[in-house]
Tab-separated table of C-alpha atoms and ligand atoms in Angstrom:
chain	number	residue	atom	x	y	z
K	11	MET	CA	-46.759	68.147	23.295
K	12	ALA	CA	-49.454	68.767	25.164
K	13	THR	CA	-50.267	65.257	24.532
K	14	THR	CA	-47.977	63.098	25.146
K	15	VAL	CA	-47.951	63.777	28.754
K	16	PRO	CA	-51.435	62.760	29.726
K	17	LEU	CA	-51.596	59.842	27.285
K	18	LEU	CA	-47.925	58.618	29.256
K	19	LEU	CA	-49.914	58.956	32.570
K	20	LEU	CA	-52.979	57.014	30.806
K	21	PHE	CA	-50.438	53.951	30.203
K	22	LEU	CA	-48.778	54.046	33.186
K	23	PHE	CA	-52.001	54.090	35.321
K	24	LEU	CA	-53.124	51.418	33.445
K	25	CYS	CA	-50.165	49.302	33.831
K	26	CYS	CA	-50.747	49.621	37.238
K	27	VAL	CA	-54.177	48.598	37.235
K	28	LEU	CA	-54.077	45.797	34.651
K	29	CYS	CA	-50.141	44.657	36.449
K	30	PRO	CA	-50.603	43.894	40.039
K	31	ALA	CA	-47.950	43.055	42.326
K	32	ALA	CA	-46.644	39.622	40.391
K	33	ALA	CA	-45.462	36.543	42.192
K	34	ALA	CA	-43.621	33.592	40.953
K	35	SER	CA	-43.724	29.794	42.856
K	36	ALA	CA	-40.816	27.191	43.211
K	37	HIS	CA	-43.017	24.318	44.990
K	38	PRO	CA	-45.742	22.548	42.996
K	39	GLY	CA	-47.529	22.611	46.295
K	40	TYR	CA	-48.215	26.419	46.090
K	41	PRO	CA	-50.664	27.689	44.544
K	42	GLU	CA	-49.190	29.512	40.919
K	43	MET	CA	-49.167	33.255	40.647
K	44	GLU	CA	-49.382	34.705	36.650
K	45	ALA	CA	-46.139	36.629	36.429
K	46	CYS	CA	-46.954	39.973	35.290
K	47	GLY	CA	-44.112	41.102	31.618
K	48	GLY	CA	-42.979	44.238	32.160
K	49	GLU	CA	-42.589	44.962	35.729
K	50	ALA	CA	-39.324	42.658	36.647
K	51	ASP	CA	-39.012	44.615	39.311
K	52	LEU	CA	-42.173	43.732	41.135
K	53	THR	CA	-41.723	39.706	40.507
K	54	VAL	CA	-42.062	38.080	44.191
K	55	VAL	CA	-39.333	35.574	44.203
K	56	ARG	CA	-39.622	32.454	46.741
K	57	ARG	CA	-37.789	29.626	47.202
K	58	GLU	CA	-37.529	26.360	48.271
K	59	GLU	CA	-33.210	25.761	48.081
K	60	TYR	CA	-30.101	28.155	47.374
K	61	ASP	CA	-27.353	28.175	45.557
K	62	GLY	CA	-28.259	25.366	43.219
K	63	GLY	CA	-29.284	23.000	46.062
K	64	ARG	CA	-26.573	23.857	48.216
K	65	ILE	CA	-29.198	25.147	51.105
K	66	LEU	CA	-31.728	23.658	51.498
K	67	ASP	CA	-35.504	25.644	53.185
K	68	ILE	CA	-37.385	23.073	55.236
K	69	THR	CA	-39.750	25.200	57.268
K	70	HIS	CA	-43.355	25.004	55.719
K	71	VAL	CA	-44.557	28.252	54.631
K	72	TYR	CA	-47.360	29.463	57.442
K	73	ARG	CA	-50.126	29.034	55.320
K	74	GLU	CA	-54.730	29.609	56.103
K	75	TYR	CA	-55.256	25.610	54.244
K	76	MET	CA	-52.005	23.942	56.635
K	77	PRO	CA	-52.690	20.694	58.707
K	78	SER	CA	-54.080	22.109	62.495
K	79	TRP	CA	-54.009	19.485	65.722
K	80	GLU	CA	-56.927	17.640	65.722
K	81	SER	CA	-58.783	20.011	63.290
K	82	ASP	CA	-60.500	19.286	60.271
K	83	GLU	CA	-60.592	23.254	59.074
K	84	GLY	CA	-56.693	24.210	59.375
K	85	LEU	CA	-54.647	26.384	60.373
K	86	GLY	CA	-57.605	29.165	59.680
K	87	GLN	CA	-56.789	32.937	59.110
K	88	PHE	CA	-53.427	34.088	61.176
K	89	LEU	CA	-52.764	36.963	59.352
K	90	TRP	CA	-54.115	40.577	60.022
K	91	LEU	CA	-53.585	44.061	58.711
K	92	PRO	CA	-55.857	46.355	60.684
K	93	LYS	CA	-53.047	49.380	60.280
K	94	SER	CA	-52.805	49.844	56.158
K	95	MET	CA	-51.600	51.979	54.013
K	96	LYS	CA	-54.937	51.470	52.066
K	97	ASN	CA	-56.815	53.232	54.186
K	98	GLY	CA	-53.711	55.978	55.535
K	99	SER	CA	-51.474	54.411	57.439
K	100	LEU	CA	-47.744	55.396	56.677
K	101	ALA	CA	-46.885	51.350	56.448
K	102	ASN	CA	-48.613	48.561	56.719
K	103	ASN	CA	-48.744	46.773	60.035
K	104	SER	CA	-49.583	43.474	60.590
K	105	GLU	CA	-50.646	41.206	63.649
K	106	MET	CA	-50.588	37.603	64.101
K	107	LYS	CA	-52.663	35.333	66.198
K	108	LEU	CA	-51.199	31.401	66.262
K	109	PRO	CA	-50.976	28.545	68.343
K	110	ALA	CA	-47.177	27.939	69.278
K	111	HIS	CA	-47.332	24.452	68.156
K	112	SER	CA	-48.048	25.058	64.591
K	113	GLY	CA	-46.164	23.925	61.169
K	114	THR	CA	-42.977	23.761	61.693
K	115	HIS	CA	-42.733	24.165	65.761
K	116	VAL	CA	-40.349	22.665	68.722
K	117	ASP	CA	-41.391	21.390	71.989
K	118	ALA	CA	-39.960	22.611	74.861
K	119	PRO	CA	-40.211	20.068	77.748
K	120	GLY	CA	-43.006	22.109	79.228
K	121	HIS	CA	-45.220	20.886	76.867
K	122	VAL	CA	-45.880	17.819	79.027
K	123	PHE	CA	-43.823	17.866	81.955
K	124	GLN	CA	-46.125	20.166	84.642
K	125	HIS	CA	-43.179	21.015	86.788
K	126	TYR	CA	-40.620	21.726	83.900
K	127	PHE	CA	-43.471	24.389	82.934
K	128	GLU	CA	-44.008	25.798	86.222
K	129	ALA	CA	-39.990	25.742	86.751
K	130	GLY	CA	-39.797	27.817	83.078
K	131	PHE	CA	-38.386	25.045	80.453
K	132	ASP	CA	-39.832	27.188	77.467
K	133	VAL	CA	-38.094	27.212	74.185
K	134	ASP	CA	-35.657	30.217	75.250
K	135	THR	CA	-33.926	27.706	77.493
K	136	LEU	CA	-33.535	24.710	74.162
K	137	ASP	CA	-30.037	24.561	73.373
K	138	LEU	CA	-28.732	26.650	70.158
K	139	HIS	CA	-25.625	23.994	70.248
K	140	VAL	CA	-28.053	20.530	70.143
K	141	LEU	CA	-30.491	23.195	67.661
K	142	ASN	CA	-27.444	23.526	64.720
K	143	GLY	CA	-25.057	21.075	64.060
K	144	PRO	CA	-24.064	18.431	61.417
K	145	ALA	CA	-27.610	16.534	60.822
K	146	LEU	CA	-28.705	13.407	59.428
K	147	LEU	CA	-31.979	12.594	57.638
K	148	VAL	CA	-32.857	9.032	56.670
K	149	ASP	CA	-36.187	7.195	55.897
K	150	VAL	CA	-37.499	5.035	57.468
K	151	PRO	CA	-39.914	1.440	56.841
K	152	ARG	CA	-43.110	2.786	55.098
K	153	ASP	CA	-45.210	-0.408	57.062
K	154	LYS	CA	-44.866	-0.057	60.596
K	155	ASN	CA	-44.738	3.133	63.357
K	156	ILE	CA	-41.331	4.003	64.593
K	157	THR	CA	-40.750	1.140	67.058
K	158	ALA	CA	-37.593	-0.036	68.916
K	159	ASP	CA	-37.269	-2.859	66.202
K	160	VAL	CA	-37.438	0.053	63.173
K	161	MET	CA	-34.930	2.218	64.972
K	162	GLU	CA	-32.561	-0.866	65.555
K	163	SER	CA	-32.640	-1.545	62.111
K	164	LEU	CA	-31.716	2.025	61.107
K	165	HIS	CA	-28.212	1.205	62.306
K	166	ILE	CA	-27.633	5.039	63.033
K	167	PRO	CA	-24.191	5.588	64.350
K	168	THR	CA	-22.980	6.322	68.215
K	169	GLY	CA	-22.162	9.979	68.024
K	170	VAL	CA	-25.321	11.163	65.532
K	171	ARG	CA	-26.734	13.636	67.741
K	172	ARG	CA	-29.370	14.840	65.639
K	173	VAL	CA	-31.641	12.921	63.329
K	174	LEU	CA	-34.241	14.200	60.742
K	175	PHE	CA	-36.659	10.566	60.533
K	176	ARG	CA	-38.729	11.113	57.169
K	177	THR	CA	-41.626	8.452	57.019
K	178	LEU	CA	-44.766	7.327	54.731
K	179	ASN	CA	-46.156	11.317	55.939
K	180	THR	CA	-43.903	12.760	53.500
K	181	ASP	CA	-44.900	10.284	50.553
K	182	ARG	CA	-48.494	10.460	51.999
K	183	GLN	CA	-48.307	14.554	51.771
K	184	LEU	CA	-49.931	14.830	54.903
K	185	MET	CA	-48.376	18.558	55.662
K	186	TRP	CA	-50.039	19.665	52.596
K	187	LYS	CA	-53.589	18.403	53.501
K	188	ARG	CA	-55.875	20.473	55.090
K	189	GLU	CA	-57.812	17.739	57.231
K	190	PHE	CA	-55.614	17.207	60.432
K	191	ASP	CA	-54.992	12.851	60.323
K	192	THR	CA	-54.095	10.872	62.870
K	193	SER	CA	-53.337	8.263	61.362
K	194	TYR	CA	-49.992	9.886	60.463
K	195	VAL	CA	-46.219	8.008	61.385
K	196	GLY	CA	-44.713	8.914	64.359
K	197	PHE	CA	-42.610	7.176	67.593
K	198	MET	CA	-44.498	4.486	69.570
K	199	LYS	CA	-43.099	4.387	72.706
K	200	ASP	CA	-40.990	1.370	72.718
K	201	GLY	CA	-39.359	3.770	69.741
K	202	ALA	CA	-38.843	6.937	71.584
K	203	GLN	CA	-37.072	4.550	74.566
K	204	TRP	CA	-34.478	2.470	72.363
K	205	LEU	CA	-33.749	6.340	70.805
K	206	VAL	CA	-33.000	7.722	74.473
K	207	ASP	CA	-31.317	4.349	75.603
K	208	ASN	CA	-29.237	3.239	72.637
K	209	THR	CA	-28.578	6.609	70.965
K	210	ASP	CA	-26.971	9.907	71.062
K	211	ILE	CA	-29.497	11.713	69.597
K	212	LYS	CA	-30.514	15.130	70.691
K	213	LEU	CA	-32.592	16.229	68.152
K	214	VAL	CA	-35.342	14.626	66.872
K	215	GLY	CA	-36.769	15.871	64.146
K	216	ILE	CA	-40.187	14.556	62.030
K	217	ASP	CA	-42.543	15.184	59.076
K	218	TYR	CA	-45.370	15.610	60.542
K	219	LEU	CA	-47.258	17.690	63.688
K	220	SER	CA	-46.137	15.538	66.168
K	221	VAL	CA	-42.559	13.256	66.496
K	222	ALA	CA	-44.954	10.925	68.454
K	223	ALA	CA	-47.751	8.162	66.526
K	224	TYR	CA	-51.316	9.656	67.480
K	225	ASP	CA	-51.543	6.234	69.594
K	226	ASP	CA	-49.080	7.060	72.283
K	227	LEU	CA	-49.075	10.561	71.686
K	228	ILE	CA	-48.250	11.188	75.765
K	229	PRO	CA	-45.572	8.772	76.417
K	230	SER	CA	-43.841	9.317	73.659
K	231	HIS	CA	-43.301	12.896	74.516
K	232	LEU	CA	-43.105	11.640	78.403
K	233	VAL	CA	-39.818	9.471	77.455
K	234	PHE	CA	-38.632	12.001	75.114
K	235	LEU	CA	-38.614	15.651	77.065
K	236	LYS	CA	-38.248	13.459	80.175
K	237	SER	CA	-34.038	14.519	80.791
K	238	ARG	CA	-34.813	18.261	79.121
K	239	GLU	CA	-31.012	16.611	76.625
K	240	ILE	CA	-33.757	15.983	73.864
K	241	ILE	CA	-34.927	18.572	71.210
K	242	LEU	CA	-38.061	17.187	69.573
K	243	VAL	CA	-38.499	19.566	65.922
K	244	GLU	CA	-41.960	18.831	64.299
K	245	ALA	CA	-43.710	19.198	60.884
K	246	LEU	CA	-40.184	19.932	59.283
K	247	LYS	CA	-40.678	19.772	55.359
K	248	LEU	CA	-38.817	16.434	53.902
K	249	ASP	CA	-39.784	16.689	50.433
K	250	ASN	CA	-37.433	16.020	47.830
K	251	ILE	CA	-34.174	16.306	49.497
K	252	LYS	CA	-31.675	13.141	49.660
K	253	PRO	CA	-30.756	11.414	52.991
K	254	GLY	CA	-27.460	11.804	53.551
K	255	ILE	CA	-25.742	14.063	56.486
K	256	TYR	CA	-26.298	18.229	56.433
K	257	THR	CA	-26.046	20.688	58.406
K	258	LEU	CA	-28.608	21.766	59.885
K	259	HIS	CA	-29.734	25.407	61.490
K	260	CYS	CA	-32.789	25.527	63.566
K	261	LEU	CA	-33.829	28.905	65.281
K	262	PRO	CA	-37.209	29.403	67.596
K	263	LEU	CA	-38.510	32.614	68.652
K	264	ARG	CA	-37.391	33.439	71.872
K	265	LEU	CA	-40.986	33.363	73.840
K	266	ARG	CA	-40.691	33.279	76.556
K	267	GLY	CA	-43.204	31.449	79.453
K	268	ALA	CA	-44.235	29.129	75.926
K	269	GLU	CA	-43.685	25.012	75.719
K	270	GLY	CA	-43.554	25.835	71.829
K	271	SER	CA	-42.544	28.221	69.349
K	272	PRO	CA	-42.373	28.539	65.116
K	273	ILE	CA	-38.974	27.821	64.220
K	274	ARG	CA	-37.075	27.872	60.750
K	275	CYS	CA	-34.755	25.628	59.688
K	276	ILE	CA	-32.709	24.719	56.732
K	277	LEU	CA	-30.410	22.598	56.317
K	278	VAL	CA	-26.830	23.421	54.073
K	279	LYS	CA	-24.862	20.893	52.301
Z	301	NAG	C1	-57.956	48.856	57.345
Z	301	NAG	O1	-58.252	47.653	56.334
Z	301	NAG	C2	-58.043	47.136	56.648
Z	301	NAG	C3	-57.960	46.033	55.406
Z	301	NAG	O2	-56.707	46.211	54.469
Z	301	NAG	C4	-59.370	46.140	57.622
Z	301	NAG	O3	-59.068	44.873	58.043
Z	301	NAG	C5	-58.758	46.923	58.526
Z	301	NAG	O4	-59.996	46.740	59.530
Z	301	NAG	C6	-59.323	48.355	58.314
Z	301	NAG	N1	-58.809	48.851	59.320
Z	301	NAG	C7	-59.712	50.221	59.850
Z	301	NAG	C8	-59.114	51.495	60.573
Z	301	NAG	O5	-60.420	50.887	58.217
Z	302	NAG	C1	-49.880	47.209	52.521
Z	302	NAG	O1	-50.997	48.707	51.976
Z	302	NAG	C2	-50.918	48.304	50.239
Z	302	NAG	C3	-51.409	49.917	49.790
Z	302	NAG	O2	-52.663	50.107	50.474
Z	302	NAG	C4	-51.437	47.475	49.463
Z	302	NAG	O3	-51.554	47.617	47.949
Z	302	NAG	C5	-50.703	45.939	49.707
Z	302	NAG	O4	-51.379	45.226	49.471
Z	302	NAG	C6	-50.073	46.149	51.505
Z	302	NAG	N1	-49.859	45.092	51.886
Z	302	NAG	C7	-50.399	43.858	52.653
Z	302	NAG	C8	-49.178	42.658	52.685
Z	302	NAG	O5	-51.200	43.742	52.024
Z	303	NAG	C1	-48.955	4.666	63.123
Z	303	NAG	O1	-49.663	4.214	64.229
Z	303	NAG	C2	-50.958	5.239	63.499
Z	303	NAG	C3	-51.203	5.482	64.670
Z	303	NAG	O2	-51.107	5.967	65.396
Z	303	NAG	C4	-52.256	4.302	62.174
Z	303	NAG	O3	-53.173	5.128	62.656
Z	303	NAG	C5	-50.957	4.225	61.240
Z	303	NAG	O4	-51.716	2.796	60.584
Z	303	NAG	C6	-49.604	3.520	61.839
Z	303	NAG	N1	-49.115	3.781	60.693
Z	303	NAG	C7	-48.859	2.209	60.174
Z	303	NAG	C8	-47.598	3.079	59.199
Z	303	NAG	O5	-48.592	1.456	60.599
């Protein structure tokens, strides 16, 4: 009896040392981590979808090596643990520092209009009715940017208010690369103008860091944001999602004074 207790303690100690936090990963884009036998309670479950695909997470995980605007280095370290249980704090308390237009994010009118910025049209003023509701996911032709001709060819029915545009960016896995790539597909000015003039679309979603092609960066943003009626959601994770109609839910942070914010978006079938 006297020797059993120390042996048990030794066993528990070895378990802790040999089996650090186990994790499972559901997406090939994330590094695989080994699950640890016998520690089922510590297995981290990360999901890209729920209920057999009824709920789809279309938000990118914020990570060090995700692309960041005009950077070759990626987002870099954005999360620290200044207070940790390891150094004697009662709890772990992380801090983060992140450009407002990082990863999956939303643009407010103040992004490209100084007078809107000064008047306070920040992300806290964005209409939750527009950010939540039925949405259409469409594939656009892979050989062009989104011009007026492309917009016309998509035949998006009147009355459709939210459209997620999947492009060559998803095929090229641009959001999974560290380096920012200026050759991403986005709206040319005439494509943005066509959308404003000929459709009822009030939410435009796209699969890289900007809805506007790099060559028409500011002109396209100006066309979209001028009326303050259109909300732009950028860097959505649209891999492996079938085109069609879903219910979209997008919630930005209430960052008073910010013209952009990280946003969590999901689709529900
Ligand atoms: C506590 O530990 C973290 C790393 O876990 C470190 O970044 C931080 O500087 C430490 N803080 C103090 C006060 O030692
Ligand atoms: C919280 O603290 C524990 C113990 O110090 C440590 O093992 C764990 O990694 C910390 N959490 C995070 C998120 O770093
Ligand atoms: C889209 O435009 C960018 C410049 O903004 C260009 O580099 C890229 O080749 C274009 N893509 C296609 C498919 O035409």
